[in-house]
Short mmCIF file of C-alpha atoms and ligand atoms in Angstrom, two decimals:
data_model
loop_
_atom_site.label_atom_id
_atom_site.label_comp_id
_atom_site.label_asym_id
_atom_site.label_seq_id
_atom_site.Cartn_x
_atom_site.Cartn_y
_atom_site.Cartn_z
CA UNK A 512 39.25 17.69 111.09
CA UNK A 513 38.68 17.41 114.81
CA UNK A 514 35.21 18.02 116.24
CA UNK A 515 36.31 21.09 118.28
CA UNK A 516 37.28 23.02 115.09
CA UNK A 517 33.83 22.65 113.56
CA UNK A 518 31.31 25.48 113.86
CA UNK A 519 29.15 25.25 116.94
CA UNK A 520 25.59 24.15 116.38
CA UNK A 521 23.51 27.26 115.85
CA UNK A 522 20.49 28.03 117.95
CA UNK A 523 17.90 27.57 115.27
CA UNK A 524 14.53 26.03 115.28
CA UNK A 525 15.15 22.97 113.20
CA UNK A 526 15.71 22.54 109.46
CA UNK A 527 19.51 23.02 109.65
CA UNK A 528 22.20 20.37 109.57
CA UNK A 529 24.83 19.82 112.24
CA UNK A 530 28.46 19.85 111.10
CA UNK A 531 30.32 16.63 111.73
CA UNK A 532 33.76 15.28 110.83
CA UNK A 533 32.17 13.58 107.81
CA UNK A 534 30.17 16.64 106.78
CA UNK A 535 32.10 19.75 107.90
CA UNK A 536 30.27 22.07 105.50
CA UNK A 537 26.78 21.25 106.60
CA UNK A 538 24.12 23.90 106.03
CA UNK A 539 23.40 25.26 109.49
CA UNK A 540 20.05 26.69 108.36
CA UNK A 541 18.68 30.04 109.37
CA UNK A 542 18.99 31.40 112.89
CA UNK A 543 15.83 31.79 114.90
CA UNK A 544 14.02 35.00 114.12
CA UNK A 545 14.48 37.68 116.77
CA UNK A 546 11.72 40.28 116.76
CA UNK A 547 12.89 43.91 116.73
CA UNK A 548 11.69 46.52 119.17
CA UNK A 549 9.48 48.03 116.45
CA UNK A 550 7.82 44.62 115.89
CA UNK A 551 6.50 44.46 119.43
CA UNK A 552 6.28 48.07 120.48
CA UNK A 553 3.97 50.31 118.44
CA UNK A 554 5.49 53.41 120.08
CA UNK A 555 8.93 52.46 118.74
CA UNK A 556 7.38 51.77 115.33
CA UNK A 557 5.78 55.21 115.35
CA UNK A 558 9.11 56.78 116.27
CA UNK A 559 10.80 55.01 113.34
CA UNK A 560 8.02 56.16 111.07
CA UNK A 561 8.60 59.77 112.12
CA UNK A 562 12.34 59.40 111.57
CA UNK A 563 11.80 58.10 108.04
CA UNK A 564 9.31 60.86 107.31
CA UNK A 565 11.78 63.42 108.68
CA UNK A 566 14.51 62.16 106.35
CA UNK A 567 12.21 62.34 103.33
CA UNK A 568 11.16 65.84 104.38
CA UNK A 569 14.82 66.86 104.68
CA UNK A 570 15.30 65.58 101.12
CA UNK A 571 12.42 67.74 99.90
CA UNK A 572 13.80 70.81 101.66
CA UNK A 573 17.27 70.16 100.27
CA UNK A 574 15.87 69.92 96.74
CA UNK A 575 14.07 73.22 97.20
CA UNK A 576 17.30 74.71 98.59
CA UNK A 577 19.12 73.41 95.49
CA UNK A 578 16.67 75.24 93.23
CA UNK A 579 16.85 78.39 95.35
CA UNK A 580 20.68 78.30 95.27
CA UNK A 581 20.63 77.97 91.50
CA UNK A 582 18.41 81.01 91.18
CA UNK A 583 19.82 83.23 93.94
CA UNK A 584 23.60 82.69 94.17
CA UNK A 585 25.65 84.65 91.57
CA UNK A 586 27.76 82.42 89.35
CA UNK A 587 30.97 84.37 90.12
CA UNK A 588 30.64 84.47 93.93
CA UNK A 589 33.66 82.87 95.66
CA UNK A 590 33.61 81.77 99.32
CA UNK A 591 36.18 80.27 101.68
CA UNK A 592 35.17 76.81 102.94
CA UNK A 593 37.52 74.97 105.22
CA UNK A 594 39.29 72.66 104.23
CA UNK A 595 38.44 73.17 100.56
CA UNK A 596 39.76 76.74 100.37
CA UNK A 597 38.30 79.34 98.02
CA UNK A 598 35.61 77.79 95.86
CA UNK A 599 32.55 78.81 93.88
CA UNK A 600 29.65 79.46 96.25
CA UNK A 601 27.18 78.26 93.62
CA UNK A 602 28.96 74.96 92.98
CA UNK A 603 29.33 74.35 96.71
CA UNK A 604 25.67 75.07 97.39
CA UNK A 605 24.45 72.92 94.49
CA UNK A 606 26.71 70.03 95.49
CA UNK A 607 25.75 70.17 99.16
CA UNK A 608 22.01 70.48 98.63
CA UNK A 609 21.83 67.80 95.96
CA UNK A 610 24.02 65.51 98.09
CA UNK A 611 21.81 66.01 101.16
CA UNK A 612 18.68 65.49 99.07
CA UNK A 613 19.86 62.16 97.66
CA UNK A 614 21.42 61.01 100.94
CA UNK A 615 18.22 61.71 102.88
CA UNK A 616 16.16 59.63 100.45
CA UNK A 617 18.64 56.77 100.74
CA UNK A 618 18.88 57.02 104.53
CA UNK A 619 15.10 57.17 104.85
CA UNK A 620 14.69 54.09 102.69
CA UNK A 621 17.34 52.15 104.63
CA UNK A 622 15.87 53.12 108.01
CA UNK A 623 12.42 52.15 106.82
CA UNK A 624 13.67 48.76 105.64
CA UNK A 625 15.67 48.06 108.79
CA UNK A 626 13.07 49.05 111.33
CA UNK A 627 9.60 48.68 109.85
CA UNK A 628 9.65 46.35 106.86
CA UNK A 629 9.58 42.63 107.58
CA UNK A 630 13.03 41.24 108.51
CA UNK A 631 12.09 37.57 108.39
CA UNK A 632 14.83 35.79 106.46
CA UNK A 633 13.57 33.56 103.71
CA UNK A 634 15.53 30.81 101.94
CA UNK A 635 14.63 29.96 98.38
CA UNK A 636 16.00 27.14 96.22
CA UNK A 637 17.51 27.83 92.83
CA UNK A 638 15.12 27.27 90.02
CA UNK A 639 15.19 27.26 86.20
CA UNK A 640 15.49 30.72 84.66
CA UNK A 641 12.10 30.51 83.01
CA UNK A 642 9.51 30.71 85.72
CA UNK A 643 6.58 28.33 85.71
CA UNK A 644 3.07 29.71 86.06
CA UNK A 645 3.03 28.53 89.68
CA UNK A 646 6.25 30.44 90.42
CA UNK A 647 4.90 33.55 88.75
CA UNK A 648 1.78 33.27 90.85
CA UNK A 649 3.95 32.83 93.94
CA UNK A 650 6.03 35.89 93.00
CA UNK A 651 2.91 37.97 92.68
CA UNK A 652 1.66 36.64 95.99
CA UNK A 653 5.04 37.36 97.62
CA UNK A 654 4.99 40.84 96.12
CA UNK A 655 1.58 41.47 97.55
CA UNK A 656 2.78 40.14 100.91
CA UNK A 657 5.90 42.30 100.77
CA UNK A 658 3.85 45.34 99.88
CA UNK A 659 1.61 44.61 102.82
CA UNK A 660 4.54 44.01 105.18
CA UNK A 661 6.29 47.19 104.07
CA UNK A 662 3.21 48.96 105.44
CA UNK A 663 3.34 51.22 102.39
CA UNK A 664 -0.40 51.52 102.34
CA UNK A 665 -0.89 51.73 106.08
CA UNK A 666 1.81 54.27 106.94
CA UNK A 667 0.53 57.12 104.88
CA UNK A 668 2.96 59.66 106.37
CA UNK A 669 5.94 57.68 105.05
CA UNK A 670 4.26 57.00 101.74
CA UNK A 671 3.34 60.61 101.14
CA UNK A 672 6.68 62.09 102.16
CA UNK A 673 8.56 59.48 100.12
CA UNK A 674 6.46 60.23 97.05
CA UNK A 675 7.08 63.94 97.64
CA UNK A 676 10.84 63.43 97.89
CA UNK A 677 11.00 61.22 94.80
CA UNK A 678 8.85 63.66 92.85
CA UNK A 679 10.97 66.67 93.75
CA UNK A 680 14.45 65.23 93.34
CA UNK A 681 14.33 65.04 89.48
CA UNK A 682 13.69 68.81 89.50
CA UNK A 683 17.39 69.24 90.31
CA UNK A 684 18.25 67.70 86.94
CA UNK A 685 15.69 69.83 85.14
CA UNK A 686 17.17 73.00 86.64
CA UNK A 687 20.68 71.93 85.66
CA UNK A 688 19.57 71.92 82.01
CA UNK A 689 19.69 75.71 82.21
CA UNK A 690 23.48 75.37 82.48
CA UNK A 691 23.59 74.21 78.87
CA UNK A 692 23.74 77.89 77.99
CA UNK A 693 21.33 80.49 76.68
CA UNK A 694 18.53 79.34 74.41
CA UNK A 695 19.40 79.78 70.71
CA UNK A 696 16.10 81.58 70.02
CA UNK A 697 16.18 82.51 66.30
CA UNK A 698 19.96 82.98 66.08
CA UNK A 699 20.33 79.93 63.84
CA UNK A 700 17.94 81.46 61.33
CA UNK A 701 19.97 84.63 60.81
CA UNK A 702 23.53 85.58 59.95
CA UNK A 703 25.47 88.82 60.16
CA UNK A 704 24.55 89.71 56.57
CA UNK A 705 22.23 92.66 56.17
CA UNK A 706 21.38 95.24 53.53
CA UNK A 707 24.41 97.39 52.64
CA UNK A 708 27.02 95.25 54.46
CA UNK A 709 30.22 95.02 52.40
CA UNK A 710 31.79 91.75 51.32
CA UNK A 711 35.29 91.57 52.84
CA UNK A 712 37.94 89.39 51.19
CA UNK A 713 38.88 86.85 53.87
CA UNK A 714 42.50 86.73 52.71
CA UNK A 715 43.27 90.44 52.29
CA UNK A 716 40.74 91.78 54.79
CA UNK A 717 39.75 94.43 52.23
CA UNK A 718 36.32 95.16 50.74
CA UNK A 719 35.79 93.33 47.47
CA UNK A 720 35.24 95.13 44.16
CA UNK A 721 33.79 93.31 41.15
CA UNK A 722 37.12 93.64 39.33
CA UNK A 723 38.82 91.68 42.17
CA UNK A 724 36.84 88.57 41.22
CA UNK A 725 38.11 86.98 38.01
CA UNK A 726 36.07 84.52 35.98
CA UNK A 727 36.94 81.00 37.13
CA UNK A 728 38.34 82.09 40.51
CA UNK A 729 37.04 81.17 43.95
CA UNK A 730 37.18 83.79 46.71
CA UNK A 731 36.07 83.58 50.33
CA UNK A 732 34.34 86.54 51.94
CA UNK A 733 33.06 87.55 55.36
CA UNK A 734 30.72 90.37 56.39
CA UNK A 735 32.07 93.85 57.07
CA UNK A 736 32.34 94.44 60.83
CA UNK A 737 33.22 90.86 61.76
CA UNK A 738 36.37 91.17 63.85
CA UNK A 739 38.50 88.33 65.21
CA UNK A 740 38.46 89.94 68.66
CA UNK A 741 34.67 89.53 68.94
CA UNK A 742 33.63 86.97 71.55
CA UNK A 743 31.29 85.31 69.04
CA UNK A 744 33.65 85.58 66.07
CA UNK A 745 33.73 81.82 65.32
CA UNK A 746 29.98 81.49 65.74
CA UNK A 747 29.26 84.35 63.34
CA UNK A 748 31.88 83.23 60.85
CA UNK A 749 30.47 79.69 60.88
CA UNK A 750 27.12 81.05 59.72
CA UNK A 751 28.14 83.92 57.42
CA UNK A 752 31.14 82.54 55.48
CA UNK A 753 30.72 83.01 51.72
CA UNK A 754 32.09 81.49 48.54
CA UNK A 755 32.35 84.04 45.72
CA UNK A 756 32.67 82.82 42.14
CA UNK A 757 32.37 84.56 38.83
CA UNK A 758 30.68 82.84 35.92
CA UNK A 759 29.84 84.27 32.52
CA UNK A 760 26.22 85.44 32.98
CA UNK A 761 25.12 83.40 29.96
CA UNK A 762 26.48 80.25 31.62
CA UNK A 763 24.28 80.73 34.70
CA UNK A 764 21.35 78.37 34.14
CA UNK A 765 19.14 79.32 37.09
CA UNK A 766 17.21 82.55 36.44
CA UNK A 767 16.83 83.61 40.10
CA UNK A 768 20.49 82.86 40.73
CA UNK A 769 21.46 85.09 37.78
CA UNK A 770 19.26 87.92 39.09
CA UNK A 771 20.78 87.67 42.57
CA UNK A 772 24.30 87.86 41.15
CA UNK A 773 26.16 90.97 40.03
CA UNK A 774 27.58 90.69 36.52
CA UNK A 775 28.02 86.95 37.01
CA UNK A 776 29.48 87.26 40.53
CA UNK A 777 27.64 84.79 42.75
CA UNK A 778 27.78 84.57 46.54
CA UNK A 779 26.86 81.23 48.13
CA UNK A 780 27.04 79.97 51.70
CA UNK A 781 30.26 78.08 52.27
CA UNK A 782 28.60 75.76 54.80
CA UNK A 783 27.60 72.37 53.42
CA UNK A 784 23.91 71.57 53.85
CA UNK A 785 24.71 67.96 54.76
CA UNK A 786 26.38 68.22 58.18
CA UNK A 787 27.99 71.63 57.94
CA UNK A 788 31.57 71.19 56.70
CA UNK A 789 33.15 74.23 55.01
CA UNK A 790 33.31 73.73 51.26
CA UNK A 791 36.45 74.76 49.40
CA UNK A 792 37.09 72.55 46.36
CA UNK A 793 36.05 74.25 43.12
CA UNK A 794 36.16 72.89 39.59
CA UNK A 795 36.58 75.85 37.23
CA UNK A 796 35.39 74.12 34.08
CA UNK A 797 32.16 72.64 35.45
CA UNK A 798 31.46 75.23 38.19
CA UNK A 799 31.00 72.36 40.64
CA UNK A 800 32.07 72.65 44.26
CA UNK A 801 32.85 69.53 46.26
CA UNK A 802 32.47 69.12 50.02
CA UNK A 803 35.53 67.28 51.34
CA UNK A 804 33.63 65.56 54.13
CA UNK A 805 31.22 63.23 52.29
CA UNK A 806 31.68 64.36 48.69
CA UNK A 807 28.43 66.24 48.23
CA UNK A 808 28.74 68.17 44.97
CA UNK A 809 26.88 71.38 44.13
CA UNK A 810 26.51 73.06 40.73
CA UNK A 811 27.10 76.79 41.27
CA UNK A 812 25.98 77.58 37.74
CA UNK A 813 22.56 76.08 38.49
CA UNK A 814 21.53 77.59 41.82
CA UNK A 815 24.06 75.43 43.72
CA UNK A 816 21.72 72.45 43.45
CA UNK A 817 23.01 69.10 44.69
CA UNK A 818 24.21 66.88 41.86
CA UNK A 819 25.90 64.21 43.96
CA UNK A 820 26.25 63.07 47.55
CA UNK A 821 24.21 63.03 50.74
CA UNK A 822 23.37 66.77 51.02
CA UNK A 823 19.63 67.29 50.73
CA UNK A 824 19.47 70.96 49.78
CA UNK A 825 21.09 73.53 47.53
CA UNK A 826 23.54 75.97 49.11
CA UNK A 827 21.76 79.20 50.11
CA UNK A 828 22.62 82.15 47.88
CA UNK A 829 23.16 85.72 49.12
CA UNK A 830 21.75 88.48 46.92
CA UNK A 831 24.49 91.01 46.17
CA UNK A 832 25.03 94.24 44.29
CA UNK A 833 27.53 97.10 44.07
CA UNK A 834 27.28 100.27 46.17
CA UNK A 835 27.93 103.84 45.06
CA UNK A 836 31.65 103.50 45.79
CA UNK A 837 32.01 100.40 43.64
CA UNK A 838 32.22 97.81 46.41
CA UNK A 839 30.26 94.55 46.50
CA UNK A 840 27.55 94.65 49.17
CA UNK A 841 24.80 92.35 50.44
CA UNK A 842 21.18 93.24 49.73
CA UNK A 843 19.99 91.48 52.89
CA UNK A 844 20.43 88.25 54.85
CA UNK A 845 20.13 84.75 53.39
CA UNK A 846 16.52 83.88 52.68
CA UNK A 847 16.82 80.49 54.38
CA UNK A 848 18.92 79.16 57.27
CA UNK A 849 22.46 78.13 56.32
CA UNK A 850 23.99 74.75 57.17
CA UNK A 851 22.34 71.45 57.93
CA UNK A 852 19.37 70.22 59.96
CA UNK A 853 17.33 73.38 60.15
CA UNK A 854 15.82 72.65 56.78
CA UNK A 855 14.12 69.52 58.06
CA UNK A 856 12.67 71.34 61.08
CA UNK A 857 10.67 73.65 58.89
S1 LIG B 784 29.22 67.71 55.27
FE1 LIG B 784 29.34 68.06 53.20
S2 LIG B 784 28.89 66.18 52.34
FE2 LIG B 784 28.74 65.80 54.44
#
């Protein structure tokens, strides 16, 4: 390689190597440090400080605007924004304010680093991964130096506005949690069943009479008034679905279960108490029902207690009777929450 194609010798202050034909990849070292305007002019430094503080303040205001937008703008309001067209005003406002909030924090940090923090370039040799005590001490010393050079302690305006911006920005995430939907309140503790509500055969859609339920059969029932057109049909069905079986009263071992039945007709929740699968496999001879998901087995002749599998609780039983017109009706709601998980929460 000819000498004229080699990099020119940099204007550094010693320490670097000069490229030659024998050593074309010589380390040129670091260029001489050029002080910035802010390093030598306190007025310029003050101006940079104000700019950084302004950016952090903008971030704070944008976060507050985000929260205000969330509260004030109706969810169904549509606006025309060029060039996006017709879009949700709420989504646009949330996106813009959160974007400005995060951008202003980033821009403030970058401006701070470029104009006020130390810009002296430092070369460091590679070292073993495990640091020696001396290196750790040096790191701590360098950290302390860096903290001092960043002027974090001295420039209180920057420090305070930055802390304000970083404190406020997570609020955006907290407010977005409200978009997870309405709070469940005590809805998981109750079902549609109430005193006097008829048991409707899920196949025929007709109210059940005791004579419709033969010994050894398995019937599924839903509460009267539950219509497929309802907006919460699936939600209500998932909680209220019933298994109806008929067992000779003398074969029912659990006393309370026998009292809550009507002439041997028992109504149990169809929702497995393990993780909530619908149960549908019934063994006539043993009165066992089997959950197809993880094989939990419940004995319907003994209060639906668990006799096998991972379920931790018996299936809740619904107390039933017959009304004046001869139809099966509920005598109230389940006494405990149906399905899984709630049991452990107390
Ligand atoms: S959901 Fe029924 S056993 Fe797991």
